[in-house]
Tab-separated table of N, CA and C and ligand atoms in Angstrom:
chain	number	residue	atom	x	y	z
A	173	MET	N	78.742	249.379	107.050
A	173	MET	CA	79.969	248.726	107.513
A	173	MET	C	81.170	249.648	107.253
A	174	GLU	N	82.020	249.834	108.269
A	174	GLU	CA	83.235	250.637	108.077
A	174	GLU	C	84.139	249.962	107.032
A	175	PHE	N	84.920	250.779	106.333
A	175	PHE	CA	85.768	250.217	105.274
A	175	PHE	C	86.733	249.147	105.817
A	176	GLN	N	87.314	249.434	106.992
A	176	GLN	CA	88.254	248.464	107.566
A	176	GLN	C	87.560	247.125	107.866
A	177	GLU	N	86.304	247.211	108.313
A	177	GLU	CA	85.536	245.985	108.589
A	177	GLU	C	85.286	245.199	107.301
A	178	VAL	N	85.012	245.950	106.223
A	178	VAL	CA	84.796	245.282	104.932
A	178	VAL	C	86.045	244.475	104.567
A	179	LEU	N	87.209	245.114	104.718
A	179	LEU	CA	88.466	244.427	104.381
A	179	LEU	C	88.668	243.193	105.265
A	180	GLN	N	88.357	243.360	106.563
A	180	GLN	CA	88.560	242.242	107.497
A	180	GLN	C	87.535	241.121	107.294
A	181	ASN	N	86.339	241.498	106.872
A	181	ASN	CA	85.261	240.495	106.706
A	181	ASN	C	85.283	239.772	105.362
A	182	ARG	N	86.022	240.293	104.399
A	182	ARG	CA	86.052	239.595	103.105
A	182	ARG	C	86.934	238.359	103.212
A	183	HIS	N	86.322	237.227	103.086
A	183	HIS	CA	87.033	235.951	103.113
A	183	HIS	C	86.580	235.168	101.893
A	184	ALA	N	87.424	234.255	101.446
A	184	ALA	CA	86.976	233.332	100.401
A	184	ALA	C	85.961	232.383	101.029
A	185	ILE	N	84.710	232.455	100.566
A	185	ILE	CA	83.663	231.547	101.050
A	185	ILE	C	83.294	230.627	99.893
A	186	ARG	N	83.285	229.334	100.168
A	186	ARG	CA	83.105	228.358	99.086
A	186	ARG	C	81.833	227.534	99.219
A	187	ASN	N	80.980	227.916	100.168
A	187	ASN	CA	79.706	227.213	100.332
A	187	ASN	C	78.637	228.259	100.638
A	188	PHE	N	77.519	228.185	99.908
A	188	PHE	CA	76.524	229.251	99.999
A	188	PHE	C	75.149	228.718	100.351
A	189	ASP	N	74.382	229.580	101.011
A	189	ASP	CA	72.979	229.326	101.297
A	189	ASP	C	72.205	229.421	99.961
A	190	SER	N	71.087	228.717	99.881
A	190	SER	CA	70.357	228.717	98.597
A	190	SER	C	69.495	229.978	98.417
A	191	LYS	N	69.436	230.830	99.452
A	191	LYS	CA	68.587	232.030	99.383
A	191	LYS	C	68.882	232.868	98.132
A	192	GLU	N	67.814	233.222	97.438
A	192	GLU	CA	67.947	233.999	96.186
A	192	GLU	C	68.483	235.401	96.448
A	193	ILE	N	69.152	235.962	95.466
A	193	ILE	CA	69.617	237.351	95.549
A	193	ILE	C	68.757	238.163	94.572
A	194	PRO	N	68.059	239.206	95.064
A	194	PRO	CA	67.215	239.977	94.143
A	194	PRO	C	68.026	240.651	93.030
A	195	GLU	N	67.408	240.747	91.873
A	195	GLU	CA	68.018	241.404	90.698
A	195	GLU	C	68.528	242.808	91.055
A	196	GLU	N	67.732	243.506	91.865
A	196	GLU	CA	68.090	244.879	92.241
A	196	GLU	C	69.414	244.916	93.027
A	197	THR	N	69.612	243.929	93.887
A	197	THR	CA	70.864	243.858	94.661
A	197	THR	C	72.042	243.613	93.726
A	198	ILE	N	71.839	242.730	92.757
A	198	ILE	CA	72.919	242.418	91.808
A	198	ILE	C	73.312	243.686	91.040
A	199	ARG	N	72.298	244.431	90.607
A	199	ARG	CA	72.566	245.643	89.828
A	199	ARG	C	73.264	246.707	90.683
A	200	GLU	N	72.863	246.786	91.937
A	200	GLU	CA	73.473	247.765	92.841
A	200	GLU	C	74.951	247.419	93.089
A	201	ILE	N	75.227	246.128	93.249
A	201	ILE	CA	76.611	245.680	93.460
A	201	ILE	C	77.476	246.051	92.250
A	202	ILE	N	76.946	245.799	91.057
A	202	ILE	CA	77.708	246.109	89.839
A	202	ILE	C	77.923	247.622	89.723
A	203	GLU	N	76.875	248.375	90.025
A	203	GLU	CA	76.980	249.831	89.897
A	203	GLU	C	78.064	250.393	90.836
A	204	LEU	N	78.117	249.877	92.048
A	204	LEU	CA	79.135	250.360	92.995
A	204	LEU	C	80.535	249.917	92.555
A	205	ALA	N	80.653	248.684	92.080
A	205	ALA	CA	81.968	248.186	91.642
A	205	ALA	C	82.474	248.961	90.430
A	206	GLU	N	81.554	249.526	89.674
A	206	GLU	CA	81.949	250.346	88.517
A	206	GLU	C	82.684	251.626	88.927
A	207	LEU	N	82.708	251.917	90.223
A	207	LEU	CA	83.467	253.082	90.686
A	207	LEU	C	84.974	252.797	90.668
A	208	ALA	N	85.339	251.564	90.373
A	208	ALA	CA	86.758	251.188	90.269
A	208	ALA	C	87.448	252.024	89.190
A	209	PRO	N	88.743	252.292	89.386
A	209	PRO	CA	89.474	252.989	88.315
A	209	PRO	C	89.660	252.083	87.103
A	210	SER	N	89.829	252.700	85.932
A	210	SER	CA	90.157	251.919	84.735
A	210	SER	C	90.993	252.797	83.809
A	211	ALA	N	91.789	252.153	82.970
A	211	ALA	CA	92.699	252.898	82.083
A	211	ALA	C	91.892	253.810	81.151
A	212	GLY	N	92.174	255.099	81.217
A	212	GLY	CA	91.470	256.063	80.352
A	212	GLY	C	89.981	256.111	80.631
A	213	ASN	N	89.566	255.566	81.761
A	213	ASN	CA	88.141	255.456	82.129
A	213	ASN	C	87.325	254.730	81.058
A	214	ILE	N	87.977	253.810	80.368
A	214	ILE	CA	87.307	253.071	79.282
A	214	ILE	C	86.455	251.931	79.839
A	215	GLN	N	86.792	251.451	81.025
A	215	GLN	CA	86.088	250.318	81.644
A	215	GLN	C	86.034	249.138	80.665
A	216	ALA	N	87.229	248.677	80.310
A	216	ALA	CA	87.322	247.608	79.313
A	216	ALA	C	87.038	246.244	79.952
A	217	TYR	N	85.864	246.129	80.521
A	217	TYR	CA	85.428	244.861	81.116
A	217	TYR	C	83.931	244.724	80.932
A	218	THR	N	83.479	243.506	81.082
A	218	THR	CA	82.050	243.238	81.027
A	218	THR	C	81.805	241.996	81.877
A	219	VAL	N	80.559	241.780	82.254
A	219	VAL	CA	80.317	240.686	83.186
A	219	VAL	C	79.111	239.857	82.739
A	220	VAL	N	79.266	238.542	82.786
A	220	VAL	CA	78.141	237.650	82.535
A	220	VAL	C	77.571	237.286	83.904
A	221	VAL	N	76.286	237.566	84.101
A	221	VAL	CA	75.642	237.251	85.385
A	221	VAL	C	74.937	235.904	85.216
A	222	VAL	N	75.418	234.903	85.910
A	222	VAL	CA	74.878	233.546	85.758
A	222	VAL	C	73.919	233.276	86.920
A	223	ARG	N	72.642	233.117	86.603
A	223	ARG	CA	71.617	232.989	87.658
A	223	ARG	C	70.698	231.784	87.496
A	224	SER	N	70.355	231.457	86.251
A	224	SER	CA	69.345	230.398	86.066
A	224	SER	C	69.935	229.040	86.458
A	225	ALA	N	69.062	228.127	86.878
A	225	ALA	CA	69.523	226.804	87.308
A	225	ALA	C	70.326	226.124	86.192
A	226	GLY	N	69.840	226.239	84.961
A	226	GLY	CA	70.493	225.578	83.828
A	226	GLY	C	71.888	226.127	83.582
A	227	ASN	N	72.019	227.447	83.637
A	227	ASN	CA	73.335	228.054	83.380
A	227	ASN	C	74.299	227.850	84.544
A	228	ARG	N	73.761	227.799	85.759
A	228	ARG	CA	74.618	227.516	86.921
A	228	ARG	C	75.191	226.094	86.806
A	229	LYS	N	74.348	225.183	86.366
A	229	LYS	CA	74.791	223.794	86.200
A	229	LYS	C	75.886	223.730	85.109
A	230	LYS	N	75.610	224.451	84.022
A	230	LYS	CA	76.585	224.458	82.913
A	230	LYS	C	77.933	225.034	83.383
A	231	LEU	N	77.856	226.108	84.181
A	231	LEU	CA	79.093	226.727	84.673
A	231	LEU	C	79.855	225.746	85.569
A	232	HIS	N	79.112	225.071	86.433
A	232	HIS	CA	79.755	224.098	87.325
A	232	HIS	C	80.391	222.969	86.520
A	233	GLU	N	79.688	222.494	85.508
A	233	GLU	CA	80.237	221.398	84.684
A	233	GLU	C	81.467	221.860	83.899
A	234	THR	N	81.435	223.108	83.426
A	234	THR	CA	82.552	223.615	82.608
A	234	THR	C	83.799	223.827	83.460
A	235	VAL	N	83.604	224.355	84.675
A	235	VAL	CA	84.745	224.747	85.507
A	235	VAL	C	85.155	223.634	86.476
A	236	GLY	N	84.150	222.917	86.976
A	236	GLY	CA	84.435	221.788	87.867
A	236	GLY	C	84.822	222.164	89.279
A	237	GLN	N	84.428	223.356	89.743
A	237	GLN	CA	84.735	223.721	91.145
A	237	GLN	C	83.433	223.806	91.946
A	238	ASP	N	83.456	223.227	93.149
A	238	ASP	CA	82.233	223.060	93.940
A	238	ASP	C	81.484	224.330	94.364
A	239	PRO	N	82.173	225.458	94.646
A	239	PRO	CA	81.397	226.645	95.033
A	239	PRO	C	80.334	227.011	94.000
A	240	LEU	N	80.558	226.612	92.761
A	240	LEU	CA	79.604	226.960	91.698
A	240	LEU	C	78.316	226.158	91.801
A	241	MET	N	78.349	225.098	92.600
A	241	MET	CA	77.143	224.277	92.779
A	241	MET	C	76.139	224.971	93.683
A	242	THR	N	76.655	225.693	94.707
A	242	THR	CA	75.732	226.265	95.696
A	242	THR	C	75.489	227.767	95.510
A	243	ALA	N	76.373	228.458	94.818
A	243	ALA	CA	76.205	229.917	94.680
A	243	ALA	C	74.957	230.235	93.857
A	244	PRO	N	74.038	231.065	94.386
A	244	PRO	CA	72.846	231.404	93.617
A	244	PRO	C	73.132	232.319	92.420
A	245	VAL	N	74.272	233.026	92.493
A	245	VAL	CA	74.674	233.918	91.388
A	245	VAL	C	76.178	233.785	91.206
A	246	SER	N	76.631	233.765	89.964
A	246	SER	CA	78.071	233.858	89.705
A	246	SER	C	78.310	234.911	88.639
A	247	PHE	N	79.372	235.680	88.841
A	247	PHE	CA	79.777	236.675	87.837
A	247	PHE	C	80.980	236.120	87.075
A	248	ILE	N	80.876	236.096	85.757
A	248	ILE	CA	82.071	235.805	84.946
A	248	ILE	C	82.575	237.176	84.495
A	249	VAL	N	83.712	237.589	85.067
A	249	VAL	CA	84.238	238.921	84.764
A	249	VAL	C	85.233	238.796	83.609
A	250	CYS	N	84.990	239.560	82.548
A	250	CYS	CA	85.813	239.460	81.338
A	250	CYS	C	86.472	240.795	81.025
A	251	GLY	N	87.708	240.741	80.545
A	251	GLY	CA	88.354	241.933	80.006
A	251	GLY	C	87.995	242.029	78.535
A	252	ASN	N	87.844	243.261	78.057
A	252	ASN	CA	87.557	243.457	76.639
A	252	ASN	C	88.787	244.082	75.971
A	253	GLY	N	89.639	243.199	75.422
A	253	GLY	CA	90.904	243.635	74.842
A	253	GLY	C	90.714	244.592	73.669
A	254	LYS	N	89.666	244.356	72.891
A	254	LYS	CA	89.433	245.178	71.692
A	254	LYS	C	89.121	246.624	72.093
A	255	GLU	N	88.320	246.745	73.150
A	255	GLU	CA	87.910	248.076	73.601
A	255	GLU	C	89.130	248.882	74.074
A	256	SER	N	90.006	248.247	74.825
A	256	SER	CA	91.168	248.970	75.334
A	256	SER	C	92.201	249.183	74.224
A	257	ALA	N	92.315	248.220	73.311
A	257	ALA	CA	93.287	248.337	72.217
A	257	ALA	C	92.957	249.504	71.300
A	258	ALA	N	91.676	249.874	71.211
A	258	ALA	CA	91.286	250.984	70.332
A	258	ALA	C	92.020	252.264	70.736
A	259	LYS	N	92.356	252.386	72.019
A	259	LYS	CA	93.107	253.569	72.460
A	259	LYS	C	94.570	253.242	72.782
A	260	TYR	N	94.795	252.069	73.363
A	260	TYR	CA	96.130	251.778	73.904
A	260	TYR	C	96.869	250.665	73.171
A	261	GLU	N	96.357	250.238	72.032
A	261	GLU	CA	96.998	249.214	71.203
A	261	GLU	C	97.359	247.963	72.019
A	262	ASP	N	98.557	247.411	71.801
A	262	ASP	CA	98.888	246.126	72.436
A	262	ASP	C	98.853	246.192	73.960
A	263	ARG	N	99.309	247.319	74.502
A	263	ARG	CA	99.319	247.442	75.976
A	263	ARG	C	97.888	247.432	76.516
A	264	GLY	N	96.977	248.008	75.758
A	264	GLY	CA	95.575	247.981	76.149
A	264	GLY	C	95.029	246.567	76.094
A	265	LYS	N	95.317	245.882	74.980
A	265	LYS	CA	94.782	244.521	74.796
A	265	LYS	C	95.357	243.546	75.837
A	266	ASN	N	96.689	243.614	76.008
A	266	ASN	CA	97.346	242.587	76.819
A	266	ASN	C	97.448	242.915	78.303
A	267	LEU	N	97.356	244.195	78.633
A	267	LEU	CA	97.550	244.559	80.043
A	267	LEU	C	96.369	245.339	80.623
A	268	TYR	N	96.018	246.473	80.014
A	268	TYR	CA	95.007	247.327	80.655
A	268	TYR	C	93.638	246.654	80.758
A	269	ALA	N	93.249	245.918	79.736
A	269	ALA	CA	91.936	245.259	79.799
A	269	ALA	C	91.916	244.229	80.943
A	270	VAL	N	93.052	243.556	81.131
A	270	VAL	CA	93.158	242.578	82.226
A	270	VAL	C	93.125	243.306	83.565
A	271	GLN	N	93.846	244.420	83.633
A	271	GLN	CA	93.870	245.180	84.897
A	271	GLN	C	92.499	245.790	85.193
A	272	ASP	N	91.873	246.370	84.172
A	272	ASP	CA	90.531	246.960	84.379
A	272	ASP	C	89.578	245.917	84.974
A	273	ALA	N	89.589	244.734	84.362
A	273	ALA	CA	88.669	243.667	84.810
A	273	ALA	C	89.039	243.177	86.207
A	274	THR	N	90.337	243.102	86.476
A	274	THR	CA	90.795	242.611	87.777
A	274	THR	C	90.405	243.581	88.894
A	275	ILE	N	90.617	244.860	88.638
A	275	ILE	CA	90.291	245.856	89.674
A	275	ILE	C	88.774	245.885	89.896
A	276	PHE	N	88.026	245.808	88.800
A	276	PHE	CA	86.566	245.769	88.918
A	276	PHE	C	86.143	244.566	89.786
A	277	ALA	N	86.753	243.421	89.531
A	277	ALA	CA	86.380	242.207	90.280
A	277	ALA	C	86.765	242.332	91.760
A	278	ALA	N	87.898	242.981	92.022
A	278	ALA	CA	88.306	243.182	93.428
A	278	ALA	C	87.287	244.086	94.137
A	279	TYR	N	86.867	245.136	93.438
A	279	TYR	CA	85.818	246.004	93.998
A	279	TYR	C	84.529	245.214	94.215
A	280	LEU	N	84.184	244.384	93.231
A	280	LEU	CA	82.964	243.554	93.353
A	280	LEU	C	82.991	242.789	94.669
A	281	GLN	N	84.124	242.133	94.947
A	281	GLN	CA	84.206	241.326	96.169
A	281	GLN	C	84.004	242.179	97.421
A	282	LEU	N	84.558	243.398	97.401
A	282	LEU	CA	84.415	244.260	98.582
A	282	LEU	C	82.979	244.759	98.725
A	283	VAL	N	82.358	245.114	97.617
A	283	VAL	CA	80.962	245.566	97.680
A	283	VAL	C	80.068	244.421	98.165
A	284	ILE	N	80.313	243.231	97.648
A	284	ILE	CA	79.544	242.041	98.059
A	284	ILE	C	79.644	241.868	99.577
A	285	THR	N	80.853	241.980	100.099
A	285	THR	CA	81.060	241.849	101.556
A	285	THR	C	80.295	242.934	102.307
A	286	SER	N	80.347	244.155	101.794
A	286	SER	CA	79.692	245.276	102.487
A	286	SER	C	78.176	245.090	102.542
A	287	GLN	N	77.652	244.231	101.658
A	287	GLN	CA	76.205	243.975	101.634
A	287	GLN	C	75.829	242.760	102.496
A	288	GLY	N	76.788	242.240	103.240
A	288	GLY	CA	76.523	241.064	104.081
A	288	GLY	C	76.511	239.763	103.297
A	289	LEU	N	76.970	239.826	102.064
A	289	LEU	CA	77.049	238.624	101.228
A	289	LEU	C	78.504	238.137	101.202
A	290	ALA	N	78.725	237.016	100.541
A	290	ALA	CA	80.077	236.457	100.502
A	290	ALA	C	80.404	235.994	99.088
A	291	SER	N	81.691	235.769	98.838
A	291	SER	CA	82.117	235.365	97.493
A	291	SER	C	83.464	234.668	97.572
A	292	VAL	N	83.889	234.167	96.432
A	292	VAL	CA	85.258	233.640	96.322
A	292	VAL	C	85.781	234.021	94.944
A	293	TRP	N	87.044	234.362	94.884
A	293	TRP	CA	87.691	234.659	93.589
A	293	TRP	C	88.077	233.336	92.969
A	294	MET	N	87.691	233.093	91.747
A	294	MET	CA	87.990	231.818	91.115
A	294	MET	C	88.751	232.072	89.808
A	295	GLY	N	89.995	231.616	89.790
A	295	GLY	CA	90.799	231.827	88.587
A	295	GLY	C	91.151	230.525	87.883
A	296	GLY	N	90.829	229.403	88.517
A	296	GLY	CA	91.210	228.111	87.953
A	296	GLY	C	90.149	227.570	87.007
A	297	PHE	N	90.288	227.905	85.727
A	297	PHE	CA	89.349	227.378	84.720
A	297	PHE	C	90.014	227.419	83.344
A	298	ASP	N	89.436	226.674	82.424
A	298	ASP	CA	89.912	226.637	81.044
A	298	ASP	C	89.206	227.772	80.284
A	299	GLU	N	89.973	228.790	79.947
A	299	GLU	CA	89.380	229.984	79.316
A	299	GLU	C	88.593	229.651	78.051
A	300	GLU	N	89.212	228.815	77.199
A	300	GLU	CA	88.556	228.524	75.915
A	300	GLU	C	87.270	227.732	76.122
A	301	ALA	N	87.297	226.782	77.063
A	301	ALA	CA	86.095	225.984	77.339
A	301	ALA	C	84.984	226.888	77.868
A	302	LEU	N	85.359	227.842	78.722
A	302	LEU	CA	84.372	228.756	79.306
A	302	LEU	C	83.783	229.664	78.217
A	303	LYS	N	84.646	230.160	77.341
A	303	LYS	CA	84.165	231.036	76.252
A	303	LYS	C	83.185	230.287	75.363
A	304	LYS	N	83.526	229.034	75.093
A	304	LYS	CA	82.687	228.215	74.223
A	304	LYS	C	81.330	227.949	74.886
A	305	SER	N	81.365	227.538	76.144
A	305	SER	CA	80.118	227.200	76.850
A	305	SER	C	79.169	228.389	76.931
A	306	PHE	N	79.747	229.596	77.108
A	306	PHE	CA	78.890	230.763	77.317
A	306	PHE	C	78.845	231.680	76.100
A	307	ASP	N	79.337	231.153	74.966
A	307	ASP	CA	79.180	231.836	73.695
A	307	ASP	C	79.763	233.262	73.745
A	308	LEU	N	80.984	233.366	74.256
A	308	LEU	CA	81.599	234.698	74.390
A	308	LEU	C	82.419	235.023	73.144
A	309	PRO	N	82.339	236.269	72.665
A	309	PRO	CA	83.082	236.631	71.454
A	309	PRO	C	84.590	236.670	71.697
A	310	GLU	N	85.340	236.609	70.596
A	310	GLU	CA	86.807	236.549	70.617
A	310	GLU	C	87.436	237.605	71.530
A	311	GLU	N	86.898	238.844	71.499
A	311	GLU	CA	87.574	239.941	72.214
A	311	GLU	C	87.435	239.869	73.743
A	312	LEU	N	86.541	239.013	74.215
A	312	LEU	CA	86.360	238.918	75.668
A	312	LEU	C	87.243	237.826	76.259
A	313	ARG	N	88.020	238.200	77.269
A	313	ARG	CA	88.864	237.217	77.964
A	313	ARG	C	88.346	237.039	79.388
A	314	PRO	N	87.848	235.861	79.725
A	314	PRO	CA	87.400	235.646	81.106
A	314	PRO	C	88.598	235.772	82.056
A	315	ILE	N	88.474	236.669	83.021
A	315	ILE	CA	89.574	236.943	83.947
A	315	ILE	C	89.377	236.175	85.252
A	316	CYS	N	88.161	236.169	85.738
A	316	CYS	CA	87.864	235.402	86.955
A	316	CYS	C	86.356	235.162	87.030
A	317	ILE	N	86.009	234.221	87.885
A	317	ILE	CA	84.596	233.981	88.178
A	317	ILE	C	84.418	234.318	89.650
A	318	ILE	N	83.357	235.052	89.959
A	318	ILE	CA	83.066	235.396	91.360
A	318	ILE	C	81.700	234.810	91.727
A	319	PRO	N	81.671	233.606	92.311
A	319	PRO	CA	80.411	233.071	92.828
A	319	PRO	C	80.036	233.859	94.087
A	320	MET	N	78.749	234.141	94.238
A	320	MET	CA	78.319	234.987	95.355
A	320	MET	C	77.015	234.460	95.957
A	321	GLY	N	76.857	234.684	97.249
A	321	GLY	CA	75.605	234.330	97.916
A	321	GLY	C	75.721	234.598	99.401
A	322	TYR	N	74.700	234.223	100.146
A	322	TYR	CA	74.812	234.308	101.598
A	322	TYR	C	75.704	233.156	102.064
A	323	PRO	N	76.628	233.445	102.979
A	323	PRO	CA	77.589	232.410	103.352
A	323	PRO	C	76.953	231.244	104.099
A	324	ALA	N	77.385	230.040	103.779
A	324	ALA	CA	76.945	228.852	104.531
A	324	ALA	C	78.155	228.134	105.094
A	325	GLY	N	79.335	228.621	104.771
A	325	GLY	CA	80.550	227.960	105.263
A	325	GLY	C	81.422	228.937	106.012
A	326	GLU	N	82.321	228.405	106.797
A	326	GLU	CA	83.265	229.235	107.547
A	326	GLU	C	84.510	229.466	106.696
A	327	PRO	N	85.117	230.655	106.814
A	327	PRO	CA	86.370	230.874	106.083
A	327	PRO	C	87.513	230.081	106.697
A	328	ARG	N	88.510	229.795	105.863
A	328	ARG	CA	89.739	229.176	106.402
A	328	ARG	C	90.481	230.237	107.209
A	329	PRO	N	91.315	229.803	108.166
A	329	PRO	CA	92.075	230.800	108.937
A	329	PRO	C	92.913	231.677	107.997
A	330	ARG	N	92.983	232.933	108.340
A	330	ARG	CA	93.679	233.876	107.444
A	330	ARG	C	95.173	233.910	107.758
A	331	VAL	N	95.968	233.680	106.740
A	331	VAL	CA	97.428	233.755	106.893
A	331	VAL	C	97.934	234.754	105.871
A	332	ARG	N	98.807	235.659	106.296
A	332	ARG	CA	99.373	236.637	105.371
A	332	ARG	C	100.862	236.813	105.634
A	333	LYS	N	101.580	237.233	104.606
A	333	LYS	CA	102.985	237.601	104.791
A	333	LYS	C	103.066	238.797	105.738
A	334	SER	N	104.188	238.936	106.406
A	334	SER	CA	104.371	240.127	107.247
A	334	SER	C	104.634	241.323	106.326
A	335	VAL	N	104.454	242.499	106.860
A	335	VAL	CA	104.709	243.716	106.062
A	335	VAL	C	106.157	243.720	105.576
A	336	ASN	N	107.065	243.271	106.429
A	336	ASN	CA	108.485	243.246	106.031
A	336	ASN	C	108.744	242.321	104.842
A	337	GLU	N	108.002	241.231	104.790
A	337	GLU	CA	108.179	240.317	103.650
A	337	GLU	C	107.640	240.920	102.361
A	338	VAL	N	106.653	241.782	102.510
A	338	VAL	CA	106.024	242.369	101.320
A	338	VAL	C	106.845	243.537	100.770
A	339	ILE	N	107.492	244.293	101.679
A	339	ILE	CA	108.309	245.428	101.219
A	339	ILE	C	109.607	244.892	100.630
A	340	TYR	N	109.802	245.138	99.351
A	340	TYR	CA	111.055	244.715	98.710
A	340	TYR	C	112.189	245.604	99.185
A	341	LYS	N	111.966	246.925	99.094
A	341	LYS	CA	112.894	247.852	99.721
A	341	LYS	C	112.251	249.198	99.923
A	342	THR	N	112.719	249.913	100.917
A	342	THR	CA	112.265	251.279	101.152
A	342	THR	C	113.454	252.165	100.835
A	343	MET	N	113.277	253.081	99.929
A	343	MET	CA	114.444	253.848	99.439
A	343	MET	C	114.354	255.304	99.849
B	649	FMN	C1	94.111	235.024	91.122
B	649	FMN	C2	93.334	234.164	92.107
B	649	FMN	C3	92.911	232.914	91.715
B	649	FMN	C4	92.152	232.122	92.605
B	649	FMN	N1	91.629	230.947	92.152
B	649	FMN	C5	90.842	230.220	92.986
B	649	FMN	C6	90.193	229.070	92.498
B	649	FMN	O1	90.283	228.724	91.324
B	649	FMN	N2	89.422	228.363	93.366
B	649	FMN	C7	89.252	228.745	94.677
B	649	FMN	O2	88.518	228.061	95.406
B	649	FMN	N3	89.839	229.851	95.151
B	649	FMN	C8	90.617	230.601	94.350
B	649	FMN	N4	91.175	231.778	94.798
B	649	FMN	C9	90.932	232.220	96.197
B	649	FMN	C10	92.188	232.134	97.069
B	649	FMN	O3	92.470	230.788	97.357
B	649	FMN	C11	91.981	232.956	98.348
B	649	FMN	O4	91.659	234.285	98.027
B	649	FMN	C12	93.242	232.924	99.224
B	649	FMN	O5	93.456	231.621	99.730
B	649	FMN	C13	93.165	233.903	100.399
B	649	FMN	O6	92.018	233.645	101.190
B	649	FMN	P1	90.957	234.798	101.465
B	649	FMN	O7	90.371	235.213	100.137
B	649	FMN	O8	89.929	234.163	102.380
B	649	FMN	O9	91.653	235.950	102.119
B	649	FMN	C14	91.894	232.583	93.930
B	649	FMN	C15	92.331	233.865	94.293
B	649	FMN	C16	93.000	234.665	93.381
B	649	FMN	C17	93.371	236.078	93.781
């Protein structure tokens, strides 16, 4: 798929086919998304791959959003503040780890699209409840959840600001 097509084809999809995703595909997606830039190349992020029926149910109950019911795989993308703070102190903990994880997750979505799969970025959840449910250590901050699978739903119509609205000023 051409890069421009990947950008055009990535839509938030909230309903998925039950078809399984092979472990090898999941690993390949993560490996490609790891090409994302990160502060000092530290890659201060980590990902929980949620696949089993029991853990998918737990994730859905913890977060309460419907895409988690049908997605055969969900990624909980976490920033690792401790890892980035070791080099960048507070800025690493509070900013770079969040940015590293965010950029990685954005790449994940594009790689997923390029593989003919679909996903949705999910940011609406209770961080502490999620950490507790999935037994995540203090230093990990869940940044987003990316449910993924073969699409079973249509995307909503795409609306975007005009380029002029996005440019604050050209100097
Ligand atoms: C930071 C962020 C948080 C989001 N949180 C949610 C969410 O909790 N649930 C959801 O269904 N979609 C969520 N979305 C998806 C957006 O609604 C979606 O990306 C946006 O409407 C644009 O549509 P598109 O992705 O199809 O281009 C989130 C997206 C971002 C970037």
